Short mmCIF file of C-alpha atoms and ligand atoms in Angstrom, two decimals:
data_model
loop_
_atom_site.label_atom_id
_atom_site.label_comp_id
_atom_site.label_asym_id
_atom_site.label_seq_id
_atom_site.Cartn_x
_atom_site.Cartn_y
_atom_site.Cartn_z
CA MET A 1 22.52 -11.30 11.12
CA ILE A 2 20.34 -13.34 14.48
CA LYS A 3 22.01 -15.43 15.98
CA ASN A 4 24.48 -15.04 19.31
CA ALA A 5 23.79 -11.56 18.48
CA ASP A 6 23.06 -8.97 21.27
CA TYR A 7 20.09 -6.93 22.09
CA GLN A 8 22.85 -3.94 20.70
CA ALA A 9 23.17 -5.58 17.83
CA LEU A 10 19.23 -6.39 16.96
CA ASP A 11 18.73 -3.24 17.38
CA THR A 12 21.79 -1.71 13.98
CA VAL A 13 19.90 -4.39 12.31
CA ALA A 14 16.19 -3.20 13.85
CA GLU A 15 17.18 -0.13 12.20
CA LYS A 16 19.03 -1.13 8.69
CA ILE A 17 16.08 -2.90 7.99
CA ILE A 18 13.92 0.23 8.83
CA ASN A 19 16.62 2.94 6.71
CA GLY A 20 15.99 -0.06 3.39
CA LEU A 21 18.53 -2.75 3.67
CA GLU A 22 16.86 -5.63 1.22
CA LEU A 23 17.48 -9.13 2.48
CA THR A 24 19.11 -11.69 0.49
CA ASP A 25 17.22 -15.70 -0.01
CA ASP A 26 20.97 -16.27 2.96
CA ASN A 27 19.08 -14.12 5.60
CA LEU A 28 15.91 -16.07 5.32
CA ARG A 29 17.58 -18.95 5.28
CA GLU A 30 18.86 -18.66 8.45
CA PHE A 31 15.69 -16.58 9.83
CA LEU A 32 13.32 -19.48 9.05
CA SER A 33 16.05 -21.62 9.87
CA LEU A 34 15.74 -20.50 13.24
CA ASN A 35 14.80 -23.01 15.80
CA GLU A 36 15.64 -22.06 19.44
CA GLU A 37 13.64 -20.35 21.35
CA GLU A 38 15.94 -17.78 22.38
CA ASP A 39 17.22 -17.17 18.57
CA ILE A 40 12.99 -17.08 17.67
CA GLN A 41 12.24 -14.62 20.58
CA LYS A 42 15.15 -12.67 19.00
CA LEU A 43 13.40 -12.41 15.43
CA HIS A 44 10.55 -10.98 17.03
CA TYR A 45 12.17 -8.43 18.86
CA VAL A 46 13.38 -7.25 16.29
CA ALA A 47 10.07 -7.27 13.81
CA ARG A 48 8.48 -5.18 17.10
CA LYS A 49 10.90 -2.78 16.78
CA VAL A 50 10.76 -2.28 13.06
CA ARG A 51 6.96 -2.30 13.47
CA ASP A 52 6.57 0.30 16.12
CA HIS A 53 8.76 1.93 13.76
CA PHE A 54 6.41 2.68 11.10
CA PHE A 55 3.22 1.63 13.07
CA GLY A 56 4.34 3.27 17.13
CA ASN A 57 0.86 0.82 18.84
CA ARG A 58 -1.20 1.44 17.14
CA VAL A 59 -3.37 -1.67 15.74
CA PHE A 60 -5.87 -1.67 12.96
CA LEU A 61 -9.07 -4.49 12.88
CA TYR A 62 -11.02 -5.92 10.50
CA SER A 63 -14.90 -7.12 10.49
CA PHE A 64 -15.11 -11.04 9.14
CA VAL A 65 -18.71 -11.47 7.00
CA TYR A 66 -18.14 -15.13 5.32
CA PHE A 67 -21.87 -14.12 3.44
CA SER A 68 -21.82 -17.10 1.21
CA THR A 69 -19.87 -20.11 2.39
CA TYR A 70 -21.09 -21.78 -1.49
CA CYS A 71 -18.23 -22.56 -4.19
CA LYS A 72 -17.15 -23.82 -6.70
CA ASN A 73 -13.55 -25.17 -6.24
CA ASN A 74 -12.07 -27.97 -5.87
CA CYS A 75 -8.92 -26.73 -2.87
CA ALA A 76 -7.55 -30.17 -1.45
CA PHE A 77 -7.11 -28.08 1.89
CA CYS A 78 -10.59 -26.21 2.28
CA TYR A 79 -13.53 -26.92 4.67
CA TYR A 80 -15.45 -25.74 2.02
CA ASN A 81 -14.79 -27.03 -0.96
CA ARG A 82 -17.30 -28.33 -3.23
CA CYS A 83 -16.63 -31.96 -2.52
CA ASN A 84 -17.10 -31.62 1.05
CA LYS A 85 -20.78 -32.97 2.22
CA ILE A 86 -21.20 -30.33 4.86
CA GLN A 87 -23.61 -27.42 6.33
CA ARG A 88 -23.56 -23.97 3.49
CA TYR A 89 -25.28 -21.01 3.81
CA ARG A 90 -25.69 -17.90 1.46
CA LEU A 91 -27.36 -15.15 3.41
CA ASP A 92 -29.56 -12.48 1.38
CA LEU A 93 -29.41 -8.98 0.85
CA ASP A 94 -31.15 -7.77 4.22
CA GLU A 95 -29.59 -10.72 5.88
CA ILE A 96 -26.63 -9.08 4.44
CA ARG A 97 -27.80 -4.85 5.75
CA ARG A 98 -28.91 -5.98 9.33
CA LEU A 99 -25.41 -7.08 9.70
CA ALA A 100 -23.30 -3.97 7.90
CA GLN A 101 -26.03 -2.11 10.62
CA ALA A 102 -24.91 -4.51 13.03
CA ILE A 103 -20.75 -3.73 12.41
CA LYS A 104 -21.59 -0.30 12.19
CA LYS A 105 -21.76 -0.08 16.03
CA GLU A 106 -18.51 -2.30 16.63
CA SER A 107 -14.93 -0.58 16.72
CA ILE A 108 -13.88 -1.48 13.76
CA HIS A 109 -11.39 -0.02 10.74
CA MET A 110 -12.66 -2.12 6.90
CA VAL A 111 -15.17 -4.36 6.93
CA ASP A 112 -14.36 -8.27 4.90
CA LEU A 113 -16.41 -9.57 2.52
CA THR A 114 -15.84 -12.86 2.09
CA MET A 115 -17.20 -15.42 0.17
CA GLY A 116 -16.87 -19.31 -1.86
CA GLU A 117 -16.51 -18.84 -6.24
CA ASP A 118 -19.76 -19.26 -5.51
CA PRO A 119 -21.21 -18.41 -8.86
CA TYR A 120 -24.93 -17.67 -7.81
CA PHE A 121 -22.32 -14.93 -7.27
CA HIS A 122 -19.76 -15.29 -10.26
CA ASN A 123 -22.12 -16.27 -12.64
CA TYR A 124 -24.50 -12.93 -12.06
CA PRO A 125 -22.06 -9.88 -10.74
CA GLU A 126 -24.06 -7.63 -9.95
CA ARG A 127 -25.47 -9.23 -7.80
CA PHE A 128 -21.83 -8.68 -5.87
CA ILE A 129 -22.10 -5.39 -6.81
CA ASP A 130 -25.01 -4.84 -4.53
CA VAL A 131 -23.64 -6.68 -2.06
CA VAL A 132 -20.33 -4.13 -2.02
CA LYS A 133 -23.54 -1.08 -2.33
CA THR A 134 -25.31 -2.06 0.38
CA VAL A 135 -22.72 -2.48 2.89
CA LYS A 136 -20.58 0.61 1.77
CA GLU A 137 -24.13 2.37 2.17
CA GLU A 138 -24.62 0.99 5.50
CA THR A 139 -21.05 1.12 6.97
CA GLY A 140 -19.04 4.50 5.08
CA LEU A 141 -16.17 2.12 6.07
CA PRO A 142 -14.02 0.17 3.52
CA ILE A 143 -14.61 -2.16 2.16
CA MET A 144 -12.09 -5.67 1.40
CA ILE A 145 -13.33 -8.12 -0.63
CA SER A 146 -12.77 -11.96 -1.35
CA PRO A 147 -14.79 -13.29 -3.70
CA GLY A 148 -11.96 -15.43 -5.63
CA VAL A 149 -10.80 -14.72 -8.70
CA MET A 150 -13.30 -12.29 -10.95
CA ASP A 151 -12.89 -10.71 -14.23
CA ASP A 152 -11.50 -7.66 -14.65
CA ASN A 153 -14.28 -5.58 -15.81
CA THR A 154 -16.00 -7.29 -12.38
CA LEU A 155 -13.94 -5.88 -10.23
CA ASN A 156 -13.53 -2.57 -11.46
CA ARG A 157 -16.99 -2.04 -11.41
CA LEU A 158 -16.90 -3.60 -7.82
CA HIS A 159 -14.36 -0.42 -7.32
CA GLU A 160 -16.40 2.11 -8.21
CA SER A 161 -18.98 0.32 -6.35
CA GLY A 162 -16.82 0.66 -2.76
CA ALA A 163 -14.27 -1.69 -2.93
CA ASN A 164 -11.61 -0.76 -1.40
CA PHE A 165 -9.10 -3.40 -1.27
CA LEU A 166 -8.43 -7.53 -2.51
CA ALA A 167 -7.72 -10.32 -0.58
CA LEU A 168 -6.94 -13.08 -3.11
CA TYR A 169 -4.26 -15.50 -1.27
CA GLN A 170 -2.66 -17.40 -4.20
CA GLU A 171 -1.27 -19.53 -0.59
CA THR A 172 2.13 -20.62 -2.93
CA HIS A 173 4.12 -19.07 -5.36
CA ASP A 174 5.75 -22.41 -5.64
CA LYS A 175 3.59 -23.62 -8.91
CA GLU A 176 3.77 -27.47 -7.91
CA LEU A 177 2.61 -26.52 -4.62
CA TYR A 178 -0.12 -24.70 -5.84
CA ARG A 179 -0.71 -27.69 -8.55
CA LYS A 180 -1.61 -29.62 -5.25
CA LEU A 181 -3.73 -27.74 -3.33
CA ARG A 182 -5.64 -25.27 -5.40
CA VAL A 183 -6.38 -28.07 -7.61
CA GLY A 184 -7.48 -27.65 -11.36
CA GLN A 185 -7.46 -24.16 -10.55
CA SER A 186 -5.18 -21.05 -13.42
CA PHE A 187 -1.92 -20.09 -10.40
CA GLU A 188 -1.77 -16.73 -13.74
CA GLU A 189 -5.77 -15.77 -13.38
CA ARG A 190 -5.16 -15.34 -9.73
CA LYS A 191 -1.85 -14.00 -10.83
CA HIS A 192 -3.69 -11.64 -13.02
CA ALA A 193 -6.35 -10.84 -10.44
CA ARG A 194 -4.35 -9.68 -7.30
CA GLU A 195 -2.28 -7.57 -10.25
CA PHE A 196 -4.95 -5.91 -12.13
CA ALA A 197 -6.35 -4.41 -8.72
CA ARG A 198 -3.43 -3.44 -7.80
CA ASN A 199 -3.04 -1.24 -10.40
CA ASN A 200 -6.67 0.21 -11.12
CA GLY A 201 -6.78 1.58 -7.54
CA TYR A 202 -7.45 -1.05 -5.56
CA CYS A 203 -5.03 -1.50 -2.52
CA VAL A 204 -4.41 -5.99 -2.53
CA GLU A 205 -3.32 -8.94 -0.24
CA ASP A 206 -1.56 -12.08 -0.58
CA GLY A 207 -1.36 -14.27 0.81
CA ILE A 208 0.76 -18.32 1.80
CA LEU A 209 0.28 -20.99 3.70
CA THR A 210 2.54 -23.26 5.60
CA GLY A 211 2.42 -26.33 7.44
CA VAL A 212 1.07 -28.16 3.98
CA GLY A 213 3.72 -29.39 1.47
CA ASN A 214 6.56 -26.91 2.36
CA ASP A 215 10.09 -26.60 2.80
CA ILE A 216 12.40 -23.27 3.26
CA ASP A 217 13.42 -23.09 0.05
CA SER A 218 9.31 -23.76 -1.38
CA THR A 219 9.12 -20.62 1.72
CA ILE A 220 11.67 -18.61 0.44
CA ILE A 221 10.12 -19.15 -3.11
CA SER A 222 6.54 -18.01 -1.74
CA LEU A 223 8.35 -14.60 0.24
CA ARG A 224 10.23 -13.37 -3.35
CA GLY A 225 6.45 -14.21 -5.25
CA MET A 226 4.74 -12.75 -3.07
CA GLN A 227 7.89 -9.46 -3.42
CA LYS A 228 7.01 -9.72 -6.68
CA GLY A 229 3.72 -8.23 -6.45
CA ASN A 230 3.67 -5.99 -4.25
CA PRO A 231 1.37 -6.14 -2.71
CA ASP A 232 -0.41 -3.63 0.96
CA MET A 233 -1.05 -6.94 3.04
CA VAL A 234 1.00 -9.94 3.75
CA ARG A 235 -0.49 -12.97 4.99
CA VAL A 236 1.01 -16.34 6.12
CA MET A 237 -1.66 -18.55 8.62
CA THR A 238 -0.94 -22.55 8.87
CA PHE A 239 -2.02 -25.16 7.23
CA VAL A 240 -4.80 -26.46 9.38
CA PRO A 241 -5.82 -29.62 8.67
CA GLN A 242 -9.87 -29.29 8.08
CA GLU A 243 -12.75 -33.62 8.25
CA GLY A 244 -13.87 -34.67 5.03
CA THR A 245 -11.17 -33.24 2.53
CA PRO A 246 -7.79 -34.87 1.07
CA LEU A 247 -5.68 -33.86 3.41
CA GLU A 248 -7.08 -34.02 6.86
CA LEU A 249 -5.41 -36.72 8.24
CA VAL A 250 -2.28 -35.07 7.80
CA SER A 251 -0.71 -33.93 10.48
CA GLN A 252 -1.28 -30.22 11.92
CA GLU A 253 1.99 -28.17 12.58
CA SER A 254 2.65 -26.07 15.60
CA SER A 255 2.50 -21.89 15.01
CA LEU A 256 5.89 -21.70 15.69
CA SER A 257 6.61 -21.29 11.95
CA GLU A 258 4.26 -18.57 11.64
CA LEU A 259 4.94 -16.68 13.96
CA LYS A 260 7.80 -17.37 12.07
CA ILE A 261 7.61 -16.40 8.74
CA ILE A 262 4.92 -13.40 10.14
CA SER A 263 8.66 -12.29 11.65
CA VAL A 264 9.99 -12.56 8.44
CA LEU A 265 7.72 -10.74 6.44
CA ARG A 266 7.44 -7.83 9.12
CA LEU A 267 11.51 -7.56 7.98
CA MET A 268 11.37 -7.68 4.48
CA PHE A 269 7.68 -5.85 3.67
CA PRO A 270 8.69 -3.02 6.88
CA ASP A 271 5.81 -1.13 6.20
CA LYS A 272 3.11 -3.33 5.78
CA LEU A 273 0.29 -4.60 7.30
CA ILE A 274 0.47 -7.60 8.46
CA PRO A 275 -2.66 -9.68 9.81
CA ALA A 276 -2.46 -11.98 13.89
CA SER A 277 -6.13 -13.32 12.69
CA LEU A 278 -8.19 -14.56 15.68
CA ASP A 279 -9.27 -17.39 13.65
CA LEU A 280 -5.94 -20.10 14.22
CA GLU A 281 -5.95 -19.81 18.04
CA GLY A 282 -7.87 -17.20 19.17
CA ILE A 283 -7.58 -14.14 20.77
CA ASP A 284 -4.26 -16.15 22.34
CA GLY A 285 -3.31 -16.48 19.56
CA MET A 286 -3.52 -12.69 18.06
CA VAL A 287 -1.46 -11.87 20.93
CA HIS A 288 1.14 -14.55 19.69
CA ARG A 289 2.04 -12.41 16.11
CA LEU A 290 1.39 -9.27 16.73
CA ASN A 291 4.29 -10.12 19.44
CA ALA A 292 5.80 -11.07 16.16
CA GLY A 293 5.11 -8.32 14.10
CA ALA A 294 1.84 -8.29 12.68
CA ASN A 295 -0.96 -5.16 13.59
CA VAL A 296 -4.21 -5.83 11.44
CA VAL A 297 -6.17 -7.77 14.00
CA THR A 298 -8.38 -9.90 10.69
CA SER A 299 -11.61 -11.95 11.02
CA ILE A 300 -13.19 -10.71 14.30
CA ILE A 301 -17.15 -11.86 15.21
CA SER A 302 -19.67 -9.66 16.93
CA SER A 303 -20.44 -12.66 19.69
CA ASP A 304 -23.99 -13.09 18.52
CA SER A 305 -22.85 -13.52 15.38
CA SER A 306 -24.06 -17.57 14.07
CA LEU A 307 -20.80 -16.88 10.57
CA GLU A 308 -18.30 -19.27 10.13
CA GLY A 309 -14.87 -18.03 9.64
CA VAL A 310 -12.04 -19.84 7.32
CA VAL A 311 -10.14 -22.25 9.24
CA ASN A 312 -12.77 -21.59 12.67
CA TYR A 313 -10.51 -23.29 15.47
CA ASP A 314 -14.67 -22.07 17.56
CA ARG A 315 -16.46 -24.15 15.21
CA GLU A 316 -17.07 -26.99 18.65
CA LEU A 317 -17.23 -23.93 21.28
CA GLU A 318 -20.54 -22.54 22.79
CA GLU A 319 -18.79 -18.67 23.11
CA ARG A 320 -16.51 -17.63 21.14
CA ASP A 321 -14.27 -14.22 22.04
CA ARG A 322 -13.40 -12.61 18.89
CA ASP A 323 -15.70 -9.24 18.86
CA SER A 324 -13.80 -5.93 18.84
CA ARG A 325 -14.45 -5.17 22.88
CA SER A 326 -13.01 -8.33 23.55
CA VAL A 327 -10.03 -8.21 21.26
CA ILE A 328 -9.91 -3.69 21.85
CA LYS A 329 -9.32 -5.51 25.90
CA ARG A 330 -6.94 -7.47 25.04
CA LEU A 331 -4.60 -5.17 22.84
CA ARG A 332 -4.87 -2.58 26.44
CA SER A 333 -2.68 -4.87 28.07
CA MET A 334 0.04 -5.23 26.18
CA GLY A 335 -0.33 -1.62 25.72
CA MET A 336 -1.03 -1.41 22.31
CA GLU A 337 -4.63 0.60 20.81
CA PRO A 338 -6.49 0.82 18.73
CA ALA A 339 -5.42 3.35 15.69
CA SER A 340 -8.21 6.21 14.49
CA GLN A 341 -9.34 6.22 10.46
CA ASP A 342 -7.71 8.99 9.30
CA ASP A 343 -4.75 6.37 9.92
CA PHE A 344 -5.77 3.76 8.31
CA ASN A 345 -7.74 6.27 5.22
CA ARG A 346 -4.26 7.15 5.55
CA ILE A 347 -2.68 4.00 4.47
CA ILE A 348 -5.52 3.01 2.34
CA GLU A 349 -5.59 6.36 0.09
CA LYS A 350 -1.26 6.36 -0.15
CA GLN A 351 -0.58 3.25 -1.12
CA GLN A 352 -3.47 2.85 -3.44
CA VAL A 353 -1.76 5.63 -5.86
CA THR A 354 1.38 3.43 -5.82
CA PRO A 355 1.20 1.20 -8.53
CA ILE A 356 3.22 -1.98 -9.54
CA LEU A 357 6.40 -0.61 -11.81
CA VAL A 358 6.96 -3.37 -14.29
CA PRO A 359 10.01 -4.31 -15.87
CA VAL A 360 10.87 -3.36 -18.89
CA ALA A 361 11.83 -6.79 -19.82
CA ALA A 362 7.97 -7.29 -19.92
CA LEU A 363 6.90 -4.52 -21.46
S1 SF4 B 401 -9.87 -22.01 -0.58
FE1 SF4 B 401 -12.23 -20.47 -1.68
S2 SF4 B 401 -11.97 -21.23 -3.60
FE2 SF4 B 401 -10.47 -23.21 -2.67
S3 SF4 B 401 -12.47 -23.92 -1.73
FE3 SF4 B 401 -12.32 -23.02 -0.48
S4 SF4 B 401 -13.59 -21.34 -0.34
FE4 SF4 B 401 -13.49 -22.05 -2.69
#
């Protein structure tokens, strides 16, 4: 489909995808196996064509607030896992309110409220509900929550309090690999929380890691697993070994595989939100990810913020350039523009009314 194709043939591939062509596993295998630079650029070209058809040159921006780095879990890949002897913080409600007031002045479309599975909030969900209410009250913006697995009742209460989006990454839909990554956590409970949220008024985001024990077959299992959940946003991130974790000494792959998977996600989920995270390679990495077919910039943090990211490529750097002004300046140099808030609200309103269809046999 891509190898040996000229640009006219690539335009035809993009058109077929726009008109509803579904990729087979053989197509996915072909795309994920590409390793010549020229072929990979062709894959990105088709992905951009498809993205531009649905979104033009408009990009969405999410602000990232990591308000508690405490966690009761022990994910093998994560810097914040409970066994890692690191300095942690938890913001109180006044600090979160002040942060929300600052965010209101930034040009962003949604606030992402992230925490580890912190027992302070998980055992007393009303504390988290207060956080959501406060941020909604101060910003009036759509809110994404990334709190880990929460029960159905709490998810409903959070939604009533102003949460619009649930981000809950499976990391992999390959169950054997899941056991090694999300040590001691239920695969099904995680999947259920996303499904429940999707059927009860939320938009949902699923995500996978690459470069950590996933070969092409395992990646295809994950891509198909994500597809079954009908998510509104789909993410892939390159595994980065983190100091003090069991996977600290695993060597890090380049972002090549992530960029290919972003393009494949665009071809599988043509009209969905796909992020270019600033958390891995900063603003230069954002450009590569947008050129691979992404249409959302995530992990925007004000230049004067001392809060954590998740992977934190800039943990050791004195200056960060992940504020919305730097992002918008770079977007414009690429011929792209921030979308309007109305554009974003329309997308989440439309997606919130499309429930997951449960196959009859499963009823
Ligand atoms: S990935 Fe999330 S749940 Fe797992 S250890 Fe890190 S913060 Fe906790």
